[in-house]
Short mmCIF file of C-alpha atoms in Angstrom, two decimals:
data_model
loop_
_atom_site.label_atom_id
_atom_site.label_comp_id
_atom_site.label_asym_id
_atom_site.label_seq_id
_atom_site.Cartn_x
_atom_site.Cartn_y
_atom_site.Cartn_z
CA MET X 1 9.44 26.06 21.12
CA ARG X 2 10.18 23.65 23.94
CA HIS X 3 7.66 20.83 24.28
CA ILE X 4 6.50 19.39 27.58
CA PRO X 5 5.48 15.73 27.48
CA ILE X 6 1.76 15.40 28.22
CA LEU X 7 -0.20 12.29 29.12
CA VAL X 8 -3.70 12.31 27.64
CA THR X 9 -6.53 9.99 28.69
CA ILE X 10 -9.69 9.94 26.60
CA SER X 11 -13.11 8.44 27.24
CA LEU X 12 -15.17 6.88 24.49
CA VAL X 13 -17.56 9.79 24.05
CA LEU X 14 -16.73 11.48 20.75
CA SER X 15 -18.19 10.52 17.39
CA ASN X 16 -16.47 10.73 14.03
CA SER X 17 -17.45 13.94 12.28
CA VAL X 18 -15.41 13.50 9.13
CA THR X 19 -17.17 10.50 7.59
CA THR X 20 -18.73 11.26 4.21
CA THR X 21 -20.02 9.19 1.35
CA VAL X 22 -17.67 8.65 -1.56
CA SER X 23 -19.05 9.52 -4.97
CA ALA X 24 -16.80 7.89 -7.53
CA GLN X 25 -16.11 8.71 -11.15
CA ALA X 26 -17.17 6.03 -13.58
CA GLN X 27 -14.31 3.92 -14.87
CA THR X 28 -13.89 4.41 -18.59
CA THR X 29 -11.85 1.24 -19.14
CA ARG X 30 -11.44 -1.98 -17.21
CA MET X 31 -8.78 -1.54 -14.56
CA ASP X 32 -5.86 -3.91 -14.36
CA LEU X 33 -2.67 -4.05 -12.30
CA ALA X 34 -0.94 -1.54 -14.59
CA THR X 35 -3.66 1.08 -14.11
CA LEU X 36 -4.57 0.66 -10.43
CA TYR X 37 -3.73 4.24 -9.53
CA ASP X 38 -4.76 5.96 -12.75
CA LEU X 39 -7.33 8.70 -12.19
CA GLY X 40 -10.80 7.20 -12.13
CA ASN X 41 -9.70 3.92 -10.57
CA LEU X 42 -8.54 3.72 -6.93
CA VAL X 43 -8.27 7.51 -6.76
CA VAL X 44 -10.48 10.10 -8.42
CA ASP X 45 -10.46 13.79 -9.22
CA THR X 46 -13.67 15.45 -7.99
CA ASN X 47 -12.96 19.03 -9.12
CA ALA X 48 -11.51 18.52 -12.62
CA ASP X 49 -8.00 19.81 -11.83
CA SER X 50 -6.31 16.50 -12.83
CA VAL X 51 -5.15 15.96 -9.24
CA PRO X 52 -6.48 12.99 -7.24
CA ASP X 53 -8.42 14.20 -4.23
CA LEU X 54 -10.54 11.24 -3.16
CA VAL X 55 -9.97 7.54 -2.48
CA ASN X 56 -12.41 5.48 -4.53
CA ALA X 57 -12.19 2.25 -2.55
CA SER X 58 -13.69 0.32 0.32
CA LEU X 59 -11.96 -2.27 2.49
CA ILE X 60 -13.65 -5.67 2.85
CA LEU X 61 -12.62 -7.48 6.02
CA GLY X 62 -14.24 -10.27 7.96
CA GLU X 63 -16.37 -9.64 11.03
CA ARG X 64 -13.41 -10.63 13.19
CA PRO X 65 -10.30 -10.03 11.07
CA SER X 66 -7.04 -11.53 12.23
CA ILE X 67 -4.13 -9.38 13.33
CA SER X 68 -2.41 -10.04 10.00
CA GLU X 69 -5.52 -9.07 8.04
CA THR X 70 -5.82 -5.78 9.93
CA ALA X 71 -2.10 -5.14 9.45
CA ALA X 72 -2.46 -5.88 5.73
CA ALA X 73 -5.38 -3.46 5.52
CA ALA X 74 -3.19 -0.80 7.13
CA GLU X 75 -0.36 -1.29 4.60
CA ILE X 76 -2.94 -0.96 1.82
CA SER X 77 -4.52 2.17 3.33
CA ALA X 78 -1.14 3.87 3.61
CA ARG X 79 -0.64 3.53 -0.13
CA LEU X 80 -4.15 4.80 -0.84
CA GLY X 81 -3.45 7.87 1.28
CA PHE X 82 -0.10 8.38 -0.43
CA GLU X 83 -1.74 8.43 -3.87
CA THR X 84 -4.16 11.28 -3.17
CA MET X 85 -4.07 14.90 -2.00
CA ALA X 86 -7.12 14.40 0.21
CA MET X 87 -9.10 11.52 1.63
CA ASN X 88 -12.04 10.85 3.89
CA LEU X 89 -11.23 9.21 7.20
CA PRO X 90 -12.15 6.74 8.48
CA ILE X 91 -11.61 4.95 5.21
CA GLN X 92 -14.69 3.20 3.83
CA ARG X 93 -15.43 -0.36 4.88
CA GLY X 94 -17.95 -2.84 3.55
CA ILE X 95 -19.54 -3.99 0.31
CA SER X 96 -22.34 -1.41 0.41
CA ALA X 97 -19.87 1.47 0.00
CA GLU X 98 -19.24 2.96 -3.42
CA GLY X 99 -16.03 2.47 -5.35
CA ILE X 100 -13.62 -0.40 -5.89
CA LEU X 101 -13.84 -3.19 -3.32
CA ILE X 102 -10.55 -4.34 -1.78
CA VAL X 103 -10.96 -7.78 -0.24
CA ILE X 104 -8.33 -8.62 2.37
CA GLY X 105 -7.49 -12.10 3.57
CA ARG X 106 -9.56 -15.22 3.95
CA SER X 107 -12.11 -13.65 6.28
CA GLY X 108 -12.60 -10.81 3.81
CA LEU X 109 -13.02 -13.31 1.00
CA ALA X 110 -15.67 -15.15 3.02
CA SER X 111 -17.49 -11.84 3.68
CA SER X 112 -17.32 -10.72 0.07
CA GLY X 113 -19.99 -13.12 -1.14
CA LEU X 114 -18.00 -13.80 -4.32
CA SER X 115 -18.92 -17.23 -5.61
CA SER X 116 -16.02 -17.32 -8.08
CA PRO X 117 -13.23 -15.09 -6.74
CA GLY X 118 -10.63 -16.30 -9.24
CA ILE X 119 -8.09 -17.23 -6.57
CA ASP X 120 -8.04 -19.91 -3.88
CA PRO X 121 -5.72 -19.02 -1.00
CA THR X 122 -5.13 -22.72 -0.35
CA SER X 123 -3.47 -22.97 -3.78
CA LEU X 124 -0.74 -20.55 -2.66
CA ASP X 125 2.45 -21.72 -0.99
CA ALA X 126 3.46 -20.70 2.51
CA GLY X 127 4.96 -17.22 2.31
CA GLU X 128 3.28 -16.56 -1.06
CA GLY X 129 0.61 -13.94 -1.66
CA SER X 130 -1.42 -12.67 -4.57
CA VAL X 131 -3.12 -9.48 -5.74
CA VAL X 132 -5.99 -10.24 -8.12
CA ILE X 133 -8.25 -7.97 -10.18
CA ARG X 134 -11.79 -9.21 -10.81
CA ASN X 135 -14.80 -7.67 -12.52
CA VAL X 136 -18.03 -9.12 -11.14
CA ASP X 137 -21.57 -7.71 -11.34
CA ASP X 138 -20.37 -4.45 -12.89
CA ARG X 139 -18.01 -3.81 -9.98
CA THR X 140 -14.23 -4.00 -9.76
CA TRP X 141 -12.74 -6.09 -6.99
CA VAL X 142 -9.13 -6.25 -5.80
CA LEU X 143 -8.41 -9.43 -3.87
CA ILE X 144 -5.37 -9.56 -1.58
CA VAL X 145 -4.77 -13.01 -0.17
CA GLY X 146 -1.97 -15.28 0.99
CA GLY X 147 -1.15 -18.91 1.57
CA ASP X 148 -0.56 -17.99 5.23
CA ASP X 149 -0.12 -14.84 7.31
CA GLU X 150 3.32 -14.13 5.87
CA GLY X 151 1.99 -14.61 2.37
CA LEU X 152 -0.86 -12.21 3.05
CA MET X 153 1.58 -9.55 4.25
CA ALA X 154 3.73 -10.16 1.16
CA ALA X 155 0.68 -9.52 -1.02
CA ALA X 156 -0.31 -6.39 0.93
CA ARG X 157 3.21 -4.99 0.64
CA LEU X 158 3.24 -5.83 -3.06
CA PHE X 159 0.10 -3.72 -3.40
CA SER X 160 1.41 -0.90 -1.22
CA GLY X 161 5.10 -0.77 -2.04
CA VAL X 162 5.50 -2.14 -5.58
CA LEU X 163 2.47 -2.00 -7.88
CA PRO X 164 2.07 -0.86 -10.59
CA HIS X 165 5.85 -1.30 -10.86
CA THR X 166 7.96 -4.45 -10.92
CA ARG X 167 10.03 -4.09 -7.75
CA THR X 168 9.86 -0.62 -6.18
CA LEU X 169 7.98 2.57 -6.98
CA SER X 170 11.02 3.78 -8.92
CA THR X 171 11.53 0.75 -11.20
CA ALA X 172 9.81 -0.13 -14.47
CA LYS X 173 6.03 -0.16 -14.63
CA LEU X 174 4.01 -3.26 -15.36
CA GLY X 175 2.56 -1.44 -18.34
CA ALA X 176 5.86 -2.19 -20.09
CA VAL X 177 5.20 -5.91 -19.63
CA ALA X 178 1.80 -5.55 -21.29
CA GLU X 179 3.43 -3.59 -24.12
CA ASP X 180 5.99 -6.35 -24.67
CA LEU X 181 3.23 -8.92 -24.99
CA SER X 182 1.18 -6.67 -27.26
CA ASP X 183 4.23 -6.03 -29.46
CA ALA X 184 4.84 -9.77 -29.77
CA LEU X 185 1.23 -10.26 -30.86
CA ALA X 186 1.48 -7.42 -33.38
CA ASN X 187 4.70 -8.87 -34.85
CA ALA X 188 2.81 -12.12 -35.39
CA GLY X 189 0.05 -10.29 -37.23
CA VAL X 190 -2.42 -10.56 -34.35
CA MET X 191 -4.18 -7.23 -34.25
CA ASP X 192 -6.88 -5.90 -31.90
CA GLY X 193 -5.91 -8.27 -29.10
CA GLU X 194 -6.40 -7.26 -25.49
CA VAL X 195 -3.75 -7.80 -22.82
CA ARG X 196 -4.81 -7.29 -19.20
CA LEU X 197 -2.59 -7.92 -16.20
CA THR X 198 -5.00 -9.39 -13.69
CA GLN X 199 -2.87 -11.10 -11.06
CA ALA X 200 0.51 -10.54 -9.44
CA ARG X 201 2.20 -12.78 -6.92
CA ALA X 202 4.83 -12.05 -4.31
CA ARG X 203 6.93 -14.16 -2.01
CA ILE X 204 8.21 -13.30 1.42
CA ASP X 205 11.74 -14.38 0.44
CA ARG X 206 12.16 -12.21 -2.67
CA GLY X 207 11.51 -8.63 -3.75
CA GLY X 208 9.25 -7.50 -6.55
CA VAL X 209 6.69 -9.43 -8.57
CA SER X 210 7.44 -13.13 -8.56
CA ARG X 211 4.79 -13.78 -11.23
CA VAL X 212 2.34 -11.66 -13.17
CA VAL X 213 -0.65 -13.17 -14.96
CA ALA X 214 -1.66 -11.69 -18.32
CA ASP X 215 -5.11 -12.47 -19.68
CA ILE X 216 -4.88 -12.29 -23.47
CA THR X 217 -8.04 -12.09 -25.55
CA VAL X 218 -7.85 -12.35 -29.35
CA ASP X 219 -10.15 -13.27 -32.20
CA PRO X 220 -10.78 -17.04 -32.14
CA ALA X 221 -9.11 -17.32 -35.53
CA ASP X 222 -5.91 -15.84 -34.05
CA ILE X 223 -5.54 -18.11 -31.01
CA ASP X 224 -2.88 -20.31 -32.60
CA SER X 225 -0.96 -17.28 -33.86
CA ALA X 226 -1.14 -15.67 -30.42
CA ALA X 227 0.20 -18.85 -28.81
CA ALA X 228 3.03 -18.99 -31.33
CA ALA X 229 3.86 -15.35 -30.60
CA MET X 230 4.10 -16.03 -26.86
CA ARG X 231 6.30 -19.08 -27.43
CA ARG X 232 8.53 -17.07 -29.76
CA LEU X 233 8.90 -14.39 -27.08
CA ARG X 234 9.57 -17.06 -24.47
CA ASP X 235 12.31 -18.69 -26.57
CA LEU X 236 14.13 -15.54 -27.68
CA GLU X 237 17.89 -15.92 -27.54
CA PRO X 238 20.23 -13.04 -26.59
CA GLY X 239 20.56 -10.67 -29.53
CA GLU X 240 17.08 -11.52 -30.86
CA GLU X 241 15.23 -9.33 -28.39
CA ASP X 242 13.70 -6.79 -30.77
CA SER X 243 10.06 -7.78 -30.47
CA ARG X 244 8.62 -4.34 -31.20
CA PRO X 245 6.50 -3.98 -34.34
CA GLU X 246 7.97 -2.10 -37.26
CA GLU X 247 7.26 1.62 -37.15
CA SER X 248 6.08 3.73 -40.04
CA ALA X 249 8.83 5.43 -42.01
CA GLU X 250 6.93 8.70 -41.68
CA ILE X 251 8.17 10.05 -38.36
CA SER X 252 7.67 13.67 -37.47
CA GLU X 253 10.57 15.91 -36.52
CA GLN X 254 9.20 16.11 -32.99
CA GLU X 255 9.16 12.32 -32.74
CA ILE X 256 12.75 12.11 -34.00
CA ASP X 257 13.83 14.60 -31.35
CA SER X 258 12.01 12.57 -28.71
CA VAL X 259 13.77 9.38 -29.74
CA THR X 260 17.26 10.84 -30.04
CA THR X 261 17.15 12.45 -26.62
CA GLN X 262 16.40 9.20 -24.81
CA ASP X 263 19.19 7.22 -23.20
CA ASP X 264 20.13 3.57 -23.60
CA ASP X 265 17.44 2.55 -21.13
CA SER X 266 14.64 3.90 -23.32
CA GLU X 267 11.81 1.59 -24.28
CA ASP X 268 13.13 1.41 -27.88
CA ASN X 269 16.29 -0.28 -26.59
CA ARG X 270 14.80 -2.38 -23.85
CA ILE X 271 15.01 -6.14 -23.75
CA PRO X 272 11.49 -7.57 -23.51
CA LEU X 273 10.53 -8.75 -20.02
CA SER X 274 13.86 -7.54 -18.63
CA TYR X 275 12.63 -5.54 -15.64
CA PRO X 276 14.05 -5.57 -12.11
CA GLY X 277 12.02 -7.75 -9.77
CA LEU X 278 9.98 -9.49 -12.48
CA GLY X 279 10.20 -13.25 -11.98
CA SER X 280 7.91 -14.59 -14.69
CA VAL X 281 4.86 -13.87 -16.82
CA GLU X 282 2.02 -16.34 -17.18
CA ALA X 283 0.24 -15.65 -20.49
CA ARG X 284 -3.30 -17.04 -20.36
CA ILE X 285 -4.84 -16.99 -23.83
CA THR X 286 -8.64 -17.15 -23.67
CA ASP X 287 -9.76 -20.53 -25.05
CA GLY X 288 -6.10 -21.27 -25.72
CA PRO X 289 -3.00 -22.47 -23.88
CA VAL X 290 -1.23 -21.04 -20.84
CA ILE X 291 2.40 -20.19 -21.55
CA ARG X 292 5.00 -19.26 -18.91
CA LEU X 293 7.71 -16.74 -19.84
CA GLN X 294 10.67 -16.07 -17.56
CA GLY X 295 11.76 -12.55 -16.68
CA ARG X 296 15.12 -11.59 -18.17
CA ALA X 297 16.49 -9.02 -15.72
CA GLU X 298 20.01 -9.57 -14.45
CA PRO X 299 20.13 -10.59 -10.78
CA ASP X 300 21.08 -7.93 -8.27
CA PRO X 301 24.79 -7.85 -7.45
CA PRO X 302 25.61 -9.27 -4.01
CA GLY X 303 26.21 -6.82 -1.22
CA PRO X 304 24.84 -5.48 2.05
CA ILE X 305 21.26 -4.20 2.24
CA SER X 306 21.18 -0.49 3.07
CA ALA X 307 19.57 0.57 6.33
CA ARG X 308 16.06 1.96 6.33
CA PRO X 309 16.13 5.78 6.19
CA GLY X 310 14.80 7.54 9.24
CA SER X 311 15.58 4.76 11.71
CA GLY X 312 17.27 7.02 14.23
CA ALA X 313 15.88 8.27 17.53
CA LYS X 314 13.19 10.98 17.51
CA ASN X 315 14.48 13.21 20.28
CA ASP X 316 11.77 15.89 19.87
CA LEU X 317 8.78 13.58 19.61
CA ALA X 318 5.72 15.30 21.11
CA LEU X 319 1.97 14.92 20.85
CA SER X 320 1.70 18.34 19.21
CA SER X 321 4.09 17.43 16.40
CA LEU X 322 3.21 13.85 15.51
CA TYR X 323 2.53 14.69 11.87
CA THR X 324 5.73 16.67 11.35
CA THR X 325 9.38 15.73 10.77
CA ASP X 326 9.89 15.88 14.56
CA GLY X 327 7.31 13.13 14.88
CA PHE X 328 6.07 10.38 12.59
CA LEU X 329 7.51 11.86 9.40
CA GLY X 330 10.98 12.60 8.03
CA GLY X 331 12.87 14.37 5.28
CA GLY X 332 12.96 18.04 4.35
CA PRO X 333 10.45 20.84 4.95
CA ILE X 334 8.00 18.77 2.92
CA PRO X 335 8.01 15.30 4.57
CA ASP X 336 9.08 12.62 2.11
CA ARG X 337 9.10 9.51 4.28
CA ILE X 338 7.44 7.88 7.28
CA ASP X 339 9.91 7.34 10.12
CA VAL X 340 7.84 5.10 12.37
CA VAL X 341 6.62 1.53 12.38
CA LEU X 342 3.09 0.76 13.54
CA VAL X 343 3.06 -2.17 15.96
CA PRO X 344 -0.41 -3.57 16.67
CA GLY X 345 -1.23 -5.85 19.56
CA SER X 346 -3.93 -8.49 19.48
CA SER X 347 -7.04 -6.37 20.19
CA GLY X 348 -8.34 -2.84 19.96
CA ILE X 349 -6.71 -2.26 16.57
CA GLU X 350 -9.65 -1.96 14.16
CA GLY X 351 -8.76 1.68 13.44
CA LEU X 352 -5.20 0.83 12.38
CA PRO X 353 -5.95 1.31 8.63
CA ASP X 354 -7.12 4.87 9.35
CA LEU X 355 -3.87 5.80 11.08
CA ALA X 356 -1.86 4.27 8.23
CA GLY X 357 -3.97 6.10 5.67
CA ARG X 358 -3.39 9.38 7.52
CA LEU X 359 0.38 8.77 7.47
CA GLY X 360 0.34 8.05 3.75
CA LEU X 361 -1.65 11.24 3.15
CA GLU X 362 0.71 13.39 5.22
CA SER X 363 3.91 12.25 3.46
CA THR X 364 5.19 12.46 -0.11
CA GLY X 365 6.91 9.08 0.23
CA PHE X 366 6.99 5.97 2.38
CA ILE X 367 8.70 2.64 2.79
CA VAL X 368 7.23 -0.78 3.44
CA PRO X 369 6.91 -2.49 5.77
CA LEU X 370 5.02 0.17 7.68
CA VAL X 371 3.21 -2.28 9.96
CA ARG X 372 4.77 -5.08 12.00
CA PRO X 373 2.53 -6.94 14.47
CA ALA X 374 4.11 -7.16 17.92
CA GLU X 375 4.12 -10.95 17.78
CA THR X 376 6.36 -11.04 14.69
CA PHE X 377 9.65 -9.58 15.93
CA ASP X 378 11.96 -9.15 18.91
CA ASN X 379 14.50 -6.50 19.94
CA PRO X 380 12.38 -3.34 19.54
CA GLY X 381 15.43 -1.16 20.12
CA SER X 382 16.77 -2.14 16.69
CA GLN X 383 13.64 -0.86 14.96
CA PRO X 384 12.67 2.68 13.92
CA THR X 385 10.50 4.63 16.35
CA LEU X 386 7.60 2.37 17.34
CA VAL X 387 3.94 3.30 17.68
CA LEU X 388 2.51 0.63 20.00
CA ILE X 389 -1.19 0.19 19.31
CA GLY X 390 -4.04 -1.66 20.98
CA THR X 391 -4.29 -4.02 23.91
CA GLU X 392 -2.50 -7.32 24.47
CA ASN X 393 0.63 -5.79 22.99
CA ARG X 394 3.73 -7.40 24.47
CA PHE X 395 5.88 -4.30 24.05
CA THR X 396 3.30 -2.12 25.78
CA ASP X 397 3.19 -4.72 28.54
CA GLN X 398 6.99 -4.48 28.85
CA LEU X 399 6.75 -0.72 29.35
CA ALA X 400 4.00 -1.19 31.95
CA ASP X 401 6.01 -3.83 33.80
CA SER X 402 8.99 -1.48 33.97
CA GLY X 403 6.85 1.38 35.31
CA LEU X 404 7.16 3.61 32.24
CA ILE X 405 3.40 3.67 31.67
CA ASN X 406 0.41 3.02 33.93
CA THR X 407 -2.84 1.62 32.60
CA SER X 408 -4.17 0.27 35.88
CA ASP X 409 -5.84 3.57 36.83
CA LEU X 410 -7.82 3.89 33.59
CA GLU X 411 -11.61 3.68 33.77
CA PRO X 412 -13.52 1.28 31.51
CA GLY X 413 -13.69 2.73 27.99
CA GLU X 414 -10.82 5.10 28.68
CA GLY X 415 -7.83 5.34 26.40
CA LEU X 416 -4.21 6.33 26.86
CA ILE X 417 -1.98 8.23 24.42
CA GLN X 418 1.50 8.65 25.87
CA ILE X 419 4.99 9.39 24.61
CA VAL X 420 7.54 7.30 26.45
CA PRO X 421 11.07 8.73 26.25
CA ASP X 422 13.87 6.15 26.06
CA ALA X 423 11.31 3.39 25.82
CA PHE X 424 13.69 1.04 24.05
CA GLY X 425 17.28 2.11 24.48
CA SER X 426 17.63 5.70 23.31
CA LYS X 427 14.44 5.61 21.24
CA SER X 428 11.15 7.06 22.36
CA SER X 429 7.88 5.34 21.60
CA LEU X 430 4.25 6.38 21.34
CA VAL X 431 1.77 4.18 23.20
CA VAL X 432 -1.85 4.16 22.03
CA THR X 433 -3.78 1.80 24.28
CA GLY X 434 -6.58 1.67 26.82
CA SER X 435 -8.06 -0.06 29.80
CA ASP X 436 -9.95 -2.28 27.37
CA ASP X 437 -10.55 -2.59 23.64
CA SER X 438 -13.06 0.26 23.48
CA GLY X 439 -10.63 2.60 25.23
CA ALA X 440 -7.80 1.59 22.93
CA LEU X 441 -10.01 2.12 19.88
CA ARG X 442 -10.98 5.60 21.12
CA ALA X 443 -7.33 6.54 21.67
CA LEU X 444 -6.43 5.28 18.19
CA GLU X 445 -9.30 7.24 16.68
CA GLN X 446 -8.02 10.41 18.35
CA VAL X 447 -4.51 9.99 16.97
CA ALA X 448 -5.61 8.95 13.49
CA LEU X 449 -8.52 11.32 12.87
CA THR X 450 -8.13 14.32 15.16
CA PHE X 451 -4.58 15.07 16.34
CA PRO X 452 -3.06 17.59 16.65
CA HIS X 453 -6.52 19.03 17.35
CA LEU X 454 -8.31 18.25 20.59
CA ASP X 455 -11.75 17.78 19.09
CA GLU X 456 -12.87 18.61 15.57
CA ARG X 457 -10.14 19.53 13.14
CA GLY X 458 -10.22 22.95 11.54
CA LYS X 459 -8.69 26.39 11.44
CA ASP X 460 -8.58 28.20 14.79
CA ARG X 461 -9.74 25.10 16.67
CA PRO X 462 -7.75 24.22 19.82
CA THR X 463 -4.77 21.92 19.44
CA VAL X 464 -2.41 19.98 21.67
CA ASP X 465 0.16 22.69 20.96
CA ASP X 466 -2.16 25.25 22.55
CA VAL X 467 -2.30 23.14 25.70
CA GLU X 468 1.49 22.77 25.76
CA GLN X 469 1.90 26.53 25.36
CA GLU X 470 -0.52 27.28 28.19
CA VAL X 471 1.30 24.83 30.49
CA TRP X 472 4.64 26.35 29.51
CA ASP X 473 3.36 29.91 30.08
CA ALA X 474 2.03 28.95 33.49
#
């Protein structure tokens, strides 16, 4: 069907009808970085079909979060949406909500009330960020902080685009790192030790996990043996890599078949700590020493970086098809990527995490970065299709100055949602803004929570496509 571009202005009159209270499953074991997305942690199964259908998390931001903190929250929300088959929008905010608390940035840390957060952002270098797991007052906290704005975004993208893996969502899992450490302890005769991966760091200038922190708890009598085991693993020479404990000679036929059908990259043949993207492991033995072990993966071969998939022009972009492969999404009949970049301005962007969460929910795959604040890049024509959000957005201002959009006629509290063909070269753009912050927030709410419906979502309720069809028929 042919689509007719439609300009929609919206007043701040509607309330959110989809907000519900999250009731989370109890966590059976203490979560760490390797188990973030296991059922019962950040996502839960409410109907016992072994499929995640609810996000068990709440975002903790400051009263006036910075642009970078809001952008980081959006990257995080996209991953949460990606990990579940259903989610409540808007996503929970605040400490009083149920579930795991995700603290974002320095303002979020100040609002958290944590007296001992376990990480001091001032200890991080410029461009360095950290994801930290804490258990305080019978609640699980995930802290995402950076030495500066770039470091914060590095940490958020580590959370959204890497964990619980070592570099991308298709590389080795961090659970293999914990297994390597546990195997080294077992080989040294240290039994019943606990290895928890509680912190991962990222840097803006490298991919993957630059450092992972392992908290190792053993019997006090085994502390020296545990330290010796970590040093032995650290000092392994090539050809001495077999750190796995000896297996029982009694192996079932099924187990033999399982082993013989694995390829050379199976865990039985792996080199300990040799995982793409893993920089180093910091083994912190409770009441014992801290020992640093370097990752052993071979460096990536030099060569050009491939272009981001889905960066081409969206020639059929329309308000009725935003959440299809003609709009925000890409791939086959089942969308497997997000083809847009969200570009927030300086104000009116508080709902950005909800739009990102909706995108993650609607797609079976995504690529980071998903969010790039307008102040952080130039040459918008070289980017994928841009969704320009909020007020004080320099790219939206460029479109207004060139006469491609008009915000001067908007009433106070009124928002604008407009597709702009050939906004930047041959690429269209979606503008979500308003006459003021409240109008921009209302427009963003409409796109994130309601579209393609006009009001409440649901079967047989009117949609933007119905309006387009009526205009076309007329």
